[in-house]
Structures are given as structure tokens and as C-alpha cells.
Coordinates of C-alpha atoms in Angstrom, one line a residue:
Chain A
M1 CA 0.0 0.0 0.0
T2 CA 1.2 3.6 -0.6
P3 CA 1.5 6.0 2.3
V4 CA -1.7 7.7 3.4
Q5 CA -2.2 11.2 4.9
V6 CA -4.1 11.0 8.2
A7 CA -5.6 14.1 9.8
C8 CA -7.0 14.5 13.3
C9 CA -9.3 17.5 13.8
Q10 CA -9.0 19.2 17.2
V11 CA -12.1 21.3 17.1
R12 CA -13.9 23.6 19.5
L13 CA -17.4 22.0 19.8
A14 CA -20.3 23.4 21.8
V15 CA -22.4 21.1 24.0
G16 CA -25.9 20.9 22.8
D17 CA -25.4 22.8 19.5
V18 CA -25.8 19.8 17.2
D19 CA -26.3 22.0 14.1
G20 CA -23.3 24.2 14.8
N21 CA -21.1 21.2 15.6
R22 CA -22.1 19.5 12.4
D23 CA -21.2 22.6 10.3
L24 CA -18.0 23.0 12.1
L25 CA -17.0 19.4 11.6
R26 CA -18.0 19.5 8.0
R27 CA -15.7 22.5 7.4
A28 CA -12.8 20.8 9.3
V29 CA -13.2 17.6 7.2
E30 CA -13.4 19.6 3.9
A31 CA -10.3 21.5 4.8
A32 CA -8.4 18.4 5.8
A33 CA -9.4 16.6 2.6
A34 CA -8.5 19.6 0.5
A35 CA -5.0 19.5 2.1
G36 CA -4.6 15.9 1.1
A37 CA -5.9 13.8 4.0
R38 CA -7.6 10.5 3.1
I39 CA -8.2 9.3 6.7
I40 CA -9.8 11.9 9.0
V41 CA -10.4 11.4 12.7
L42 CA -12.9 13.5 14.7
P43 CA -13.4 13.7 18.5
E44 CA -15.6 11.7 20.8
L45 CA -19.3 12.7 21.0
A46 CA -18.7 15.2 18.3
N47 CA -22.3 15.8 17.5
S48 CA -23.4 16.5 21.1
G49 CA -20.5 17.7 23.2
Y50 CA -19.5 15.9 26.4
V51 CA -20.5 17.5 29.7
F52 CA -24.2 16.7 29.9
T53 CA -26.2 18.0 32.8
D54 CA -27.9 14.7 33.1
A55 CA -28.8 11.5 31.2
A56 CA -31.9 13.2 29.8
E57 CA -29.9 15.8 28.1
A58 CA -27.7 13.2 26.5
R59 CA -30.7 11.3 25.3
S60 CA -32.2 14.4 23.9
L61 CA -29.1 14.9 21.8
A62 CA -28.6 11.3 20.7
E63 CA -29.0 10.4 17.1
R64 CA -29.8 7.2 15.2
I65 CA -27.1 5.8 12.9
D66 CA -29.2 7.1 10.0
G67 CA -29.6 10.5 11.7
P68 CA -28.2 13.8 10.4
T69 CA -24.7 13.4 11.8
V70 CA -23.7 10.1 10.4
S71 CA -25.7 10.7 7.2
G72 CA -23.7 13.9 6.8
W73 CA -20.4 12.0 7.3
N74 CA -21.5 9.5 4.7
E75 CA -22.2 12.3 2.3
L76 CA -18.8 13.8 3.0
A77 CA -16.9 10.5 2.7
R78 CA -18.5 9.9 -0.7
R79 CA -18.1 13.4 -2.0
L80 CA -14.5 13.8 -0.8
D81 CA -13.5 10.1 -1.1
V82 CA -12.2 10.0 2.4
L83 CA -12.4 7.6 5.4
L84 CA -13.9 9.3 8.4
V85 CA -13.7 8.1 12.0
G86 CA -15.8 10.1 14.4
G87 CA -17.5 9.8 17.8
F88 CA -21.2 10.6 18.3
C89 CA -23.9 10.3 20.9
E90 CA -26.0 7.4 19.6
L91 CA -29.5 6.3 20.2
D92 CA -29.3 2.6 19.2
A93 CA -32.0 0.5 17.7
D94 CA -33.1 -0.7 21.1
G95 CA -33.5 2.9 22.4
R96 CA -30.3 2.9 24.5
V97 CA -27.9 5.8 24.5
R98 CA -24.4 5.0 23.5
N99 CA -21.0 6.6 23.3
S100 CA -20.2 5.4 19.8
A101 CA -17.8 5.9 17.0
V102 CA -18.3 5.1 13.3
V103 CA -16.0 4.3 10.5
V104 CA -17.4 5.7 7.3
D105 CA -15.9 5.5 3.8
A106 CA -17.2 6.2 0.3
T107 CA -19.2 3.0 0.4
G108 CA -21.0 3.9 3.6
V109 CA -20.8 3.0 7.3
R110 CA -18.1 0.3 7.7
A111 CA -18.4 -0.2 11.5
V112 CA -20.1 1.1 14.6
Y113 CA -18.2 0.8 17.8
R114 CA -19.7 1.4 21.3
K115 CA -17.3 2.5 24.0
A116 CA -16.8 -0.5 26.3
H117 CA -15.0 1.3 29.2
L118 CA -17.0 4.3 30.5
W119 CA -15.5 7.3 32.2
D120 CA -16.9 8.6 35.5
R121 CA -20.5 10.0 35.1
E122 CA -20.8 8.4 31.6
K123 CA -21.8 5.4 33.7
F124 CA -25.1 7.1 34.4
V125 CA -25.6 8.2 30.8
F126 CA -24.5 5.5 28.5
T127 CA -24.9 1.7 28.0
P128 CA -21.4 0.3 27.5
G129 CA -20.5 -1.7 24.5
D130 CA -20.1 -5.5 24.7
A131 CA -18.1 -6.0 21.5
A132 CA -14.3 -6.0 20.9
P133 CA -12.7 -3.0 19.3
A134 CA -13.9 -2.5 15.8
V135 CA -11.3 -3.6 13.2
V136 CA -12.0 -2.8 9.6
D137 CA -10.2 -3.6 6.4
T138 CA -10.1 -0.4 4.3
A139 CA -8.5 0.8 1.1
Y140 CA -5.6 2.0 3.3
G141 CA -5.0 -0.9 5.6
R142 CA -6.5 -2.4 8.7
I143 CA -7.9 0.2 11.0
A144 CA -9.2 -0.2 14.6
V145 CA -11.4 2.1 16.5
M146 CA -11.8 2.7 20.2
I147 CA -12.9 5.7 22.3
C148 CA -11.0 7.7 25.0
Y149 CA -10.9 5.8 28.3
D150 CA -10.8 2.5 26.3
L151 CA -7.1 3.5 25.5
E152 CA -6.1 3.1 29.1
F153 CA -6.9 -0.7 29.0
A154 CA -3.8 -2.2 27.5
E155 CA -5.9 -5.4 27.0
W156 CA -8.1 -3.5 24.6
I157 CA -5.3 -2.2 22.4
R158 CA -3.6 -5.6 22.4
L159 CA -6.8 -7.2 21.1
A160 CA -7.0 -4.7 18.3
S161 CA -3.3 -5.2 17.5
L162 CA -3.6 -9.0 17.6
R163 CA -6.4 -8.8 15.1
G164 CA -4.0 -7.1 12.8
A165 CA -4.8 -3.4 13.2
Q166 CA -2.1 -1.2 11.7
L167 CA -3.7 2.1 12.6
L168 CA -5.8 2.7 15.7
C169 CA -8.1 5.7 15.5
A170 CA -9.3 7.1 18.7
P171 CA -11.9 9.9 19.2
V172 CA -11.4 11.3 22.7
N173 CA -12.4 14.1 25.0
W174 CA -9.5 14.2 27.5
P175 CA -10.4 16.2 30.5
Q176 CA -7.5 18.4 31.8
L177 CA -5.8 17.2 35.0
P178 CA -2.9 18.6 36.8
R179 CA 0.6 17.4 35.9
P180 CA 4.1 18.2 37.0
E181 CA 5.9 21.1 35.3
G182 CA 7.6 20.0 32.1
E183 CA 5.6 16.7 31.8
R184 CA 3.6 15.7 28.7
P185 CA -0.1 14.9 29.4
S186 CA -0.2 11.4 30.8
E187 CA -2.9 10.4 28.3
I188 CA -0.3 11.0 25.5
V189 CA 2.3 9.0 27.5
R190 CA 0.0 6.1 27.6
V191 CA -0.8 6.3 23.9
Q192 CA 3.0 6.3 23.2
A193 CA 3.5 3.2 25.3
A194 CA 0.5 1.5 23.7
A195 CA 1.8 2.2 20.2
A196 CA 5.3 1.0 20.9
T197 CA 4.4 -2.2 22.7
N198 CA 2.1 -3.2 19.9
R199 CA 3.9 -1.7 16.9
V200 CA 0.8 0.2 15.7
F201 CA 0.2 3.7 14.6
I202 CA -2.3 5.6 16.8
A203 CA -4.2 8.7 15.7
V204 CA -6.1 10.5 18.5
A205 CA -8.5 13.4 17.9
D206 CA -9.2 15.5 21.1
R207 CA -11.1 18.7 21.7
A208 CA -10.0 22.3 21.9
G209 CA -11.3 24.7 24.5
D210 CA -13.4 23.8 27.4
E211 CA -17.1 23.0 28.2
R212 CA -19.1 23.8 31.3
G213 CA -16.0 24.2 33.5
V214 CA -14.2 21.2 32.1
G215 CA -11.0 22.1 30.2
W216 CA -9.8 19.7 27.5
V217 CA -6.2 18.6 27.2
G218 CA -6.3 19.2 23.5
G219 CA -3.9 16.3 23.2
T220 CA -4.5 15.4 19.6
V221 CA -1.6 13.4 18.4
I222 CA -0.4 10.9 15.8
V223 CA 2.1 8.4 17.2
D224 CA 4.2 6.0 15.2
P225 CA 4.9 2.3 16.0
D226 CA 8.1 3.3 17.9
G227 CA 5.8 5.4 20.2
W228 CA 7.0 8.8 19.0
P229 CA 4.6 11.7 18.3
L230 CA 5.0 12.6 14.6
R231 CA 4.3 16.3 15.1
D232 CA 4.7 18.9 17.8
L233 CA 1.8 18.8 20.2
V234 CA -0.9 21.4 19.8
L235 CA -2.1 21.4 23.4
G236 CA -5.5 23.0 23.9
R237 CA -5.7 25.0 20.7
E238 CA -7.8 24.5 17.6
A239 CA -5.7 22.6 15.1
T240 CA -5.7 19.8 12.6
V241 CA -2.7 17.5 13.1
T242 CA -1.6 15.6 10.0
A243 CA 1.0 13.0 9.1
T244 CA 1.6 10.8 6.2
L245 CA 1.9 7.2 7.3
D246 CA 3.2 4.1 5.7
L247 CA 0.8 1.7 7.5
D248 CA 2.7 -1.3 6.2
V249 CA 5.4 -0.5 8.8
A250 CA 2.9 -1.7 11.4
R251 CA 2.6 -5.1 9.9
D252 CA 6.1 -5.9 11.0
K253 CA 6.2 -6.7 14.7
H254 CA 9.9 -7.2 15.0
I255 CA 11.8 -5.0 17.4
S256 CA 15.1 -6.8 17.3
E257 CA 16.6 -9.7 15.3
H258 CA 14.9 -12.2 17.6
N259 CA 12.0 -10.3 19.1
D260 CA 8.4 -9.8 17.9
V261 CA 5.9 -8.0 20.1
H262 CA 3.2 -10.5 19.2
A263 CA 5.2 -13.7 19.0
D264 CA 7.0 -13.0 22.3
R265 CA 3.8 -13.0 24.3
R266 CA 3.2 -15.9 26.7
P267 CA -0.6 -16.2 26.4
E268 CA -0.6 -19.5 28.3
L269 CA 0.6 -17.6 31.3
Y270 CA -2.0 -14.8 30.9
T271 CA -5.1 -16.8 31.6
A272 CA -5.8 -15.0 34.9
L273 CA -6.5 -11.8 33.0
T274 CA -9.9 -13.2 32.1
R275 CA -11.0 -13.8 35.7
T276 CA -14.1 -11.9 36.3
H277 CA -13.8 -11.5 40.1
I278 CA -11.0 -9.3 41.4
E279 CA -11.3 -11.0 44.8
D280 CA -10.0 -14.2 43.1
F281 CA -6.6 -12.5 42.9
H282 CA -6.2 -11.8 46.6
D283 CA -4.9 -14.3 49.0
Chain B
M1 CA 2.2 1.2 56.8
T2 CA 4.6 4.1 57.2
P3 CA 6.4 5.4 54.1
V4 CA 9.5 3.5 53.0
Q5 CA 12.7 4.8 51.3
V6 CA 13.4 2.9 48.1
A7 CA 16.8 3.0 46.4
C8 CA 17.7 1.8 42.9
C9 CA 21.4 1.4 42.3
Q10 CA 22.6 2.3 38.8
V11 CA 26.0 0.7 38.9
R12 CA 28.8 0.2 36.4
L13 CA 29.3 -3.6 36.3
A14 CA 31.9 -5.5 34.3
V15 CA 30.9 -8.5 32.4
G16 CA 32.6 -11.7 33.7
D17 CA 34.0 -10.0 36.8
V18 CA 31.8 -11.7 39.4
D19 CA 34.0 -10.9 42.4
G20 CA 34.4 -7.2 41.4
N21 CA 30.7 -6.9 40.7
R22 CA 29.8 -8.5 44.1
D23 CA 32.1 -6.0 45.9
L24 CA 30.7 -3.1 43.9
L25 CA 27.1 -4.1 44.6
R26 CA 27.8 -4.6 48.3
R27 CA 29.3 -1.1 48.6
A28 CA 26.2 0.4 46.7
V29 CA 23.8 -1.5 49.0
E30 CA 25.7 -0.4 52.2
A31 CA 25.7 3.2 51.0
A32 CA 22.0 3.1 50.2
A33 CA 21.1 1.5 53.5
A34 CA 23.3 4.1 55.4
A35 CA 21.3 6.8 53.6
G36 CA 18.1 5.4 54.9
A37 CA 16.9 3.0 52.2
R38 CA 14.9 -0.1 53.3
I39 CA 14.1 -1.4 49.9
I40 CA 17.1 -1.6 47.5
V41 CA 16.9 -2.6 43.8
L42 CA 19.9 -3.8 41.8
P43 CA 20.2 -4.4 38.0
E44 CA 19.5 -7.4 35.9
L45 CA 22.2 -10.1 35.8
A46 CA 24.2 -8.1 38.3
N47 CA 26.6 -10.9 39.2
S48 CA 27.6 -11.7 35.6
G49 CA 27.1 -8.7 33.3
Y50 CA 24.9 -9.0 30.3
V51 CA 26.7 -9.2 26.9
F52 CA 27.9 -12.8 26.8
T53 CA 29.9 -14.0 23.9
D54 CA 27.9 -17.2 23.9
A55 CA 25.8 -19.5 26.1
A56 CA 28.9 -21.2 27.5
E57 CA 30.1 -18.0 28.9
A58 CA 26.8 -17.4 30.6
R59 CA 26.8 -20.9 32.0
S60 CA 30.3 -20.5 33.3
L61 CA 29.2 -17.4 35.3
A62 CA 25.9 -18.7 36.5
E63 CA 25.4 -19.3 40.2
R64 CA 23.2 -21.5 42.4
I65 CA 20.7 -19.8 44.6
D66 CA 23.0 -20.7 47.5
G67 CA 26.0 -19.4 45.6
P68 CA 28.1 -16.5 46.7
T69 CA 26.0 -13.7 45.1
V70 CA 22.7 -14.5 46.7
S71 CA 24.4 -15.7 49.9
G72 CA 26.1 -12.3 50.1
W73 CA 22.7 -10.5 49.5
N74 CA 21.2 -12.6 52.4
E75 CA 24.1 -11.5 54.6
L76 CA 23.6 -7.9 53.6
A77 CA 19.8 -8.0 54.1
R78 CA 20.3 -9.5 57.6
R79 CA 23.1 -7.2 58.6
L80 CA 21.5 -4.0 57.3
D81 CA 17.8 -5.0 57.8
V82 CA 16.9 -4.2 54.2
L83 CA 14.9 -5.8 51.5
L84 CA 17.0 -6.4 48.4
V85 CA 15.7 -7.1 44.9
G86 CA 18.5 -8.1 42.4
G87 CA 19.0 -9.8 39.2
F88 CA 21.5 -12.6 38.8
C89 CA 22.6 -15.2 36.3
E90 CA 21.3 -18.4 37.8
L91 CA 22.1 -22.1 37.5
D92 CA 18.9 -23.7 38.6
A93 CA 18.5 -27.0 40.4
D94 CA 18.0 -28.8 37.0
G95 CA 21.1 -27.3 35.6
R96 CA 19.4 -24.8 33.4
V97 CA 20.7 -21.2 33.0
R98 CA 18.2 -18.6 34.0
N99 CA 17.9 -14.8 33.9
S100 CA 16.6 -14.6 37.5
A101 CA 15.8 -12.1 40.2
V102 CA 15.5 -12.7 43.9
V103 CA 13.7 -10.9 46.7
V104 CA 15.8 -11.2 49.9
D105 CA 15.0 -9.8 53.3
A106 CA 16.4 -10.3 56.8
T107 CA 14.6 -13.7 57.0
G108 CA 16.2 -15.0 53.8
V109 CA 15.2 -15.5 50.2
R110 CA 11.5 -14.6 49.8
A111 CA 11.1 -15.3 46.1
V112 CA 13.0 -16.4 43.0
Y113 CA 11.6 -15.1 39.7
R114 CA 12.8 -16.3 36.3
K115 CA 12.4 -13.8 33.4
A116 CA 9.5 -15.1 31.2
H117 CA 9.9 -12.8 28.2
L118 CA 13.5 -13.1 26.8
W119 CA 15.2 -10.4 24.8
D120 CA 17.0 -11.1 21.6
R121 CA 20.0 -13.4 22.0
E122 CA 18.9 -14.3 25.5
K123 CA 16.8 -16.9 23.8
F124 CA 20.0 -18.8 23.0
V125 CA 21.3 -18.5 26.5
F126 CA 18.5 -18.8 29.1
T127 CA 15.5 -21.0 29.7
P128 CA 12.5 -18.7 30.2
G129 CA 10.4 -18.8 33.3
D130 CA 7.0 -20.4 33.3
A131 CA 5.6 -18.7 36.5
A132 CA 3.7 -15.5 37.0
P133 CA 5.5 -12.4 38.2
A134 CA 6.6 -13.0 41.8
V135 CA 4.4 -11.1 44.3
V136 CA 5.6 -11.1 47.9
D137 CA 4.1 -9.8 51.1
T138 CA 6.8 -7.9 52.9
A139 CA 7.2 -5.7 56.0
Y140 CA 6.7 -2.7 53.7
G141 CA 3.8 -3.9 51.6
R142 CA 3.2 -6.2 48.6
I143 CA 6.0 -6.2 46.2
A144 CA 6.2 -7.7 42.7
V145 CA 9.3 -8.5 40.7
M146 CA 9.8 -8.8 37.0
I147 CA 12.8 -8.3 34.7
C148 CA 13.5 -5.9 31.8
Y149 CA 11.7 -7.0 28.7
D150 CA 8.9 -8.4 30.9
L151 CA 7.9 -4.8 31.5
E152 CA 6.9 -4.4 27.8
F153 CA 4.1 -6.9 28.3
A154 CA 1.2 -5.0 29.8
E155 CA -0.4 -8.3 30.5
W156 CA 2.5 -9.1 32.9
I157 CA 2.2 -5.9 34.8
R158 CA -1.5 -6.2 35.0
L159 CA -1.2 -9.7 36.5
A160 CA 1.1 -8.4 39.2
S161 CA -1.2 -5.4 39.9
L162 CA -4.3 -7.6 40.0
R163 CA -2.6 -9.8 42.6
G164 CA -2.2 -6.7 44.8
A165 CA 1.3 -5.5 44.1
Q166 CA 1.8 -2.0 45.4
L167 CA 5.4 -1.7 44.3
L168 CA 6.9 -3.4 41.2
C169 CA 10.7 -3.7 41.4
A170 CA 12.4 -4.3 38.1
P171 CA 16.1 -5.1 37.6
V172 CA 16.9 -4.2 34.0
N173 CA 19.7 -3.8 31.5
W174 CA 18.2 -1.4 28.9
P175 CA 20.3 -1.3 25.7
Q176 CA 20.6 2.2 24.3
L177 CA 18.6 2.8 21.1
P178 CA 18.2 5.9 19.0
R179 CA 15.4 8.3 20.0
P180 CA 14.2 11.7 18.6
E181 CA 15.8 14.8 20.0
G182 CA 14.1 15.9 23.2
E183 CA 12.4 12.6 23.9
R184 CA 12.7 10.6 27.0
P185 CA 13.9 7.0 26.6
S186 CA 10.9 4.9 25.4
E187 CA 11.5 2.3 28.1
I188 CA 10.8 5.0 30.7
V189 CA 7.7 6.1 28.8
R190 CA 6.4 2.5 28.9
V191 CA 7.1 2.2 32.7
Q192 CA 5.2 5.5 33.2
A193 CA 2.2 4.2 31.3
A194 CA 2.3 0.9 33.2
A195 CA 2.4 2.6 36.6
A196 CA -0.5 4.9 35.7
T197 CA -2.8 2.4 34.2
N198 CA -2.3 0.1 37.2
R199 CA -1.9 2.6 40.0
V200 CA 1.3 1.0 41.2
F201 CA 4.7 2.3 42.0
I202 CA 7.5 1.0 39.8
A203 CA 11.2 1.1 40.8
V204 CA 13.6 0.3 38.0
A205 CA 17.4 -0.3 38.4
D206 CA 19.4 0.0 35.2
R207 CA 23.1 0.0 34.4
A208 CA 25.6 2.8 34.0
G209 CA 28.2 2.7 31.3
D210 CA 28.5 0.2 28.5
E211 CA 29.6 -3.3 27.9
R212 CA 31.3 -4.9 24.8
G213 CA 29.9 -2.2 22.5
V214 CA 26.4 -2.1 24.0
G215 CA 25.6 1.2 25.7
W216 CA 23.1 1.2 28.5
V217 CA 20.2 3.7 28.7
G218 CA 21.0 4.2 32.4
G219 CA 17.3 4.8 32.8
T220 CA 17.0 4.0 36.5
V221 CA 13.7 5.6 37.7
I222 CA 11.1 5.5 40.4
V223 CA 7.6 6.2 39.1
D224 CA 4.5 6.9 41.2
P225 CA 1.0 5.6 40.6
D226 CA 0.1 8.6 38.5
G227 CA 3.0 7.6 36.2
W228 CA 5.4 10.5 37.1
P229 CA 9.1 10.0 37.7
L230 CA 9.8 11.1 41.3
R231 CA 13.3 12.3 40.6
D232 CA 15.3 13.8 37.7
L233 CA 16.6 11.2 35.4
V234 CA 20.2 10.2 35.8
L235 CA 20.7 8.9 32.2
G236 CA 23.8 6.8 31.8
R237 CA 25.8 7.9 34.8
E238 CA 26.5 6.0 38.1
A239 CA 23.9 7.0 40.6
T240 CA 21.6 5.7 43.3
V241 CA 18.1 7.1 42.8
T242 CA 16.0 7.2 46.0
A243 CA 12.4 8.2 46.9
T244 CA 10.3 7.8 50.0
L245 CA 7.1 6.0 49.0
D246 CA 3.8 5.7 50.8
L247 CA 2.9 2.3 49.3
D248 CA -0.6 2.5 50.7
V249 CA -1.4 5.0 47.9
A250 CA -1.2 2.1 45.5
R251 CA -3.9 0.1 47.3
D252 CA -6.5 2.7 46.1
K253 CA -7.3 2.1 42.4
H254 CA -9.7 5.0 42.0
I255 CA -8.9 7.6 39.4
S256 CA -12.2 9.5 39.5
E257 CA -15.3 9.4 41.6
H258 CA -16.7 6.5 39.5
N259 CA -13.5 4.9 38.1
D260 CA -11.2 2.2 39.4
V261 CA -8.5 0.9 37.1
H262 CA -9.2 -2.7 38.2
A263 CA -13.0 -2.7 38.6
D264 CA -13.4 -0.9 35.2
R265 CA -11.8 -3.8 33.4
R266 CA -14.1 -6.0 31.2
P267 CA -12.4 -9.4 31.6
E268 CA -15.3 -11.2 30.0
L269 CA -14.3 -9.3 26.8
Y270 CA -10.6 -10.1 27.1
T271 CA -10.7 -13.9 26.6
A272 CA -9.0 -13.8 23.2
L273 CA -5.8 -12.6 25.0
T274 CA -5.2 -16.1 26.1
R275 CA -5.3 -17.6 22.6
T276 CA -2.0 -19.3 21.9
H277 CA -2.0 -19.1 18.1
I278 CA -1.6 -15.7 16.6
E279 CA -3.0 -17.1 13.3
D280 CA -6.4 -17.4 15.1
F281 CA -6.7 -13.6 15.1
H282 CA -6.4 -13.2 11.4
D283 CA -9.3 -13.5 9.0

């Protein structure tokens, strides 16, 4: 495969303003495509915003998969011939509210993923997903999708990587937390480690600005399979981060003459990871 | 429990000079204990050095668990009332050569751990371990041990964390690799991520200097459960890195009002991690 330009749009969304957010995302996608991007990643809950006052507000903003947001992304993907990964507040077929992400290309919706690891008060708003990270074969290579707090579970990234993902696209809304002077945001450190230990590219789209008193890290970043950010960080500000990636690099899991990050695993020794009761670990 | 001072000794060992290395380690341990350390971590293969010309050389340097190196550490632990974690080239009871680490306190050897994930040409030298990371209840709290490349397997750290480890001690010999200008060694980035996603302390003892053309990162570091290094890095040079740790902090796995890095796992969705054939993941 030839290298592909990936863009992650760190936009300043407004909670509750679904029409305004849709317009703003459309313009960001059009600009990224015009600049050469073929894979474009948008933040988590990009239609609705994140800091809901309650579950009812989230439900009032949730959209069906055939609602205006994903329909609009379908139209954009077709018109611009791009692959879009974006997060949205979903009302699923059973009437449950989900923190979801879609993969959309010129042929339509390729995957819907529902966040499996919910952050803080999301637990009162969303029904968590019960499916593995979405992994999709695309014109550019094999792409996985997960959302924000999912990234902190190394198990989840490993599953995507073992299924052959070369690029992991992650819509996020990273809330700002204190960190020591001179330190990079810890969310980015974790993404670097995840990329390096799995030999995958990871493209994260975060938010700019703040929302109802929550500041966003603005940690949008594209990390290579060695775990290095490919561009200077754009912490907090509106920006589209782009990089041209040779995704074939992520098919090779070697890190030395005799090491391979997949083959070196000892899965027969990892069985306890699937124990469902934490108490079982304690003596 | 009261806070405990932990020291990691980044020493300049000489391959093959078992007597010299033993003396040097003894002096480092005595100095750390005199400065107040109660837990002292030494590098990987601290008796023998690392860059063997062949398996025969490693075998010629390997020692029994009751050999002079571990006996000396027992004597030091008793005399100084410290807990020592150190790596050594072991000849096991069945005559196999192992990349091992021991936990020794005033009562004697508390655990022997054999490295389960072997790096590069170690595969031609050592028999890998088949046991989980050692987790030991000590006077200071619950301590886990693993060695160098083991740290790159998030599964391994998770297992130790799920078994209640509050402090993970890791003897390492990190070989120097190129990194972009301004970036921290990737091994340290991975340790930061491992500590933060498991809410454990991690204390790493690396090597100073170089050996037969291999330069060491000298990445000795003590990281807190938020993933931050507690001291400035001492890259490459001889140094003992110390920090006083309240290990009880690592018993609390909460990272927000409604999040807990253990309880938020979805083990029922992680079963594929124990598949033994990588091919099973591919379509």
C-alpha cells in the first residue's frame, strides 16, 4: 500500500449545539481533505458535546445511525473520497444511549463501535458496548477504533493489535488534569506506550477549548509504531494534526533480530487476565 | 504502613568479573542503607554482566541460589535489615541457566523469579520462566518482581497489579537505542504508562556505562501511581536514585469518583488474549 495522509481535527465544539457542531466538523473535514488527508479522525461525542447536565440531556441529543450526523459524514466521505472516524452520541436500535464511533468511507458505514470502558459519570448516561474494538479492512489498511478511556486498557489495544490493526483511530475528550511542570499529558504518554508495545500507529482526535467548566487537554496526536509523536503537540488550541503514514510498517512486529511483540507474548501464562472477580486475585 | 525509602542502584558492572561486581554491589547497598533506604533494587544479571559472547560464557558465570552472590545478599539484608531485589545469572536445580531475580530480606530468600519474556540473544542463553510475576508480602507492603523486557508486556504488569502488588521492582539492562531529540527513553515512557494504568509504584534499576559495545540507557527511575518519575533522570551515569514512598497509595485504584482501574476492566471481553496461536486472530 502507498502511504496515506491522516488528519485529526481538534475542534472547539459546543455542548448541545448539534447543528453548529455538524457545520464546524464539515468544514474541518473539507479543509483536511483539501489538504490531502484520506483518513480523518474527529473527537468523541462530536455531535453533542460531552459535559451533559444529566442523562436526559444526552438522550435528547442522541441520534440514530441514520440520523443527520452520520448521514452527513456518509455524504462527506462519498463526496471527498475520504475515510472518516468520528464519535457521536447514539440512540441505538433498542433505544439505549451509547458513546459510539463510526468508520465511514465512500461505500457507507463500515463499522459502529460502542465504548466499552466508560469514564466517570458516563456510567449514568451510556450503556457500555459489549463488543471487541472494531477492526476494519479499508483501502488504506486495517484500522481499529476505540474511544477515549478504552485506550487506558492495554488489554483492549492488544486485542485490536492482535487482530491485525495497523492504525488505531481514537476519538477522545480528554479532561484536563494537573501534571508536574515539564511533563507531557499522561494520556499521551499512555498512547505512546501502547503504540510502541504493539507496533501500531495511533491517531487521536481530542477537543480544543473547554465546556461547562471542564478544560480539554487538546492532546490530539499521531504516534508511530516506535511510540513517538510525529508532530509537535498542539495542546489545547484548535488545530488539525496531519501525518503521512506508511501503514505497512505496522505489519512488522519485530523490534530486534529475535523479538516480535506479538510472538514473544506468553498467552498460556495470561489466563488469569480473564478472571471476572477481582477477589480471586487476593490471597 | 509508614512510608519507606526505596533506592535503585545504577552501577557500572563489568561482564565476567563476578568478584568485582559483588564488591561493587555490596558497597552500593551499604551506602543506600546508610542513607536510609529499606528497599534496594539492583540491576538485571548483576553478578555476571549481560553481553555474553555465547551460552557457554553465561553458564560459566551462572550461580546457584545458594552461591556467593545470593548468599552475600542474604548476609547484607540481615546485617543492614533491608529488603533487596536483584537480578543474577542463575544455574537452577535442574542445571538450566536462568535470567533470574531474587527478593531477599532479613529472613532470607523470599522469592526467586525467572524472566518469562526473553530479549533477543537471551533466547539462546536462558531458559525462560513459566511462572507468573513474583508477588511477595513484605514488611513494607506487597512487592512484585519482573525483569527488563517483561515490562513491555502490559499483560504481565496487569497480573502483578491484580494480585495486589503496590510496588513493582524491576532489575533491567536497557540497551541504548536511538530516539528523537528531546524525547525521554521509550523504556521509561512505557514504565510511566504501566504505573499509571495500574496505579502502582515502579522502581527500575538499570546499568551505567556500556559493555562490549552495548551502551546502557541508564534509565533508573522510580515512578509513582500517576505515572510521574519522582526524581530527575540520571541517564547513563552511576547514581543511586531514591524516593520515599507511601505504598498504601497504590492500594487505592480510583482515578475519578466513579472509576477504578481494576474494577473498570471488562475481563469477559478479554478472553482472546489467552489464545495461543496468533493465526487465530487473522481472518
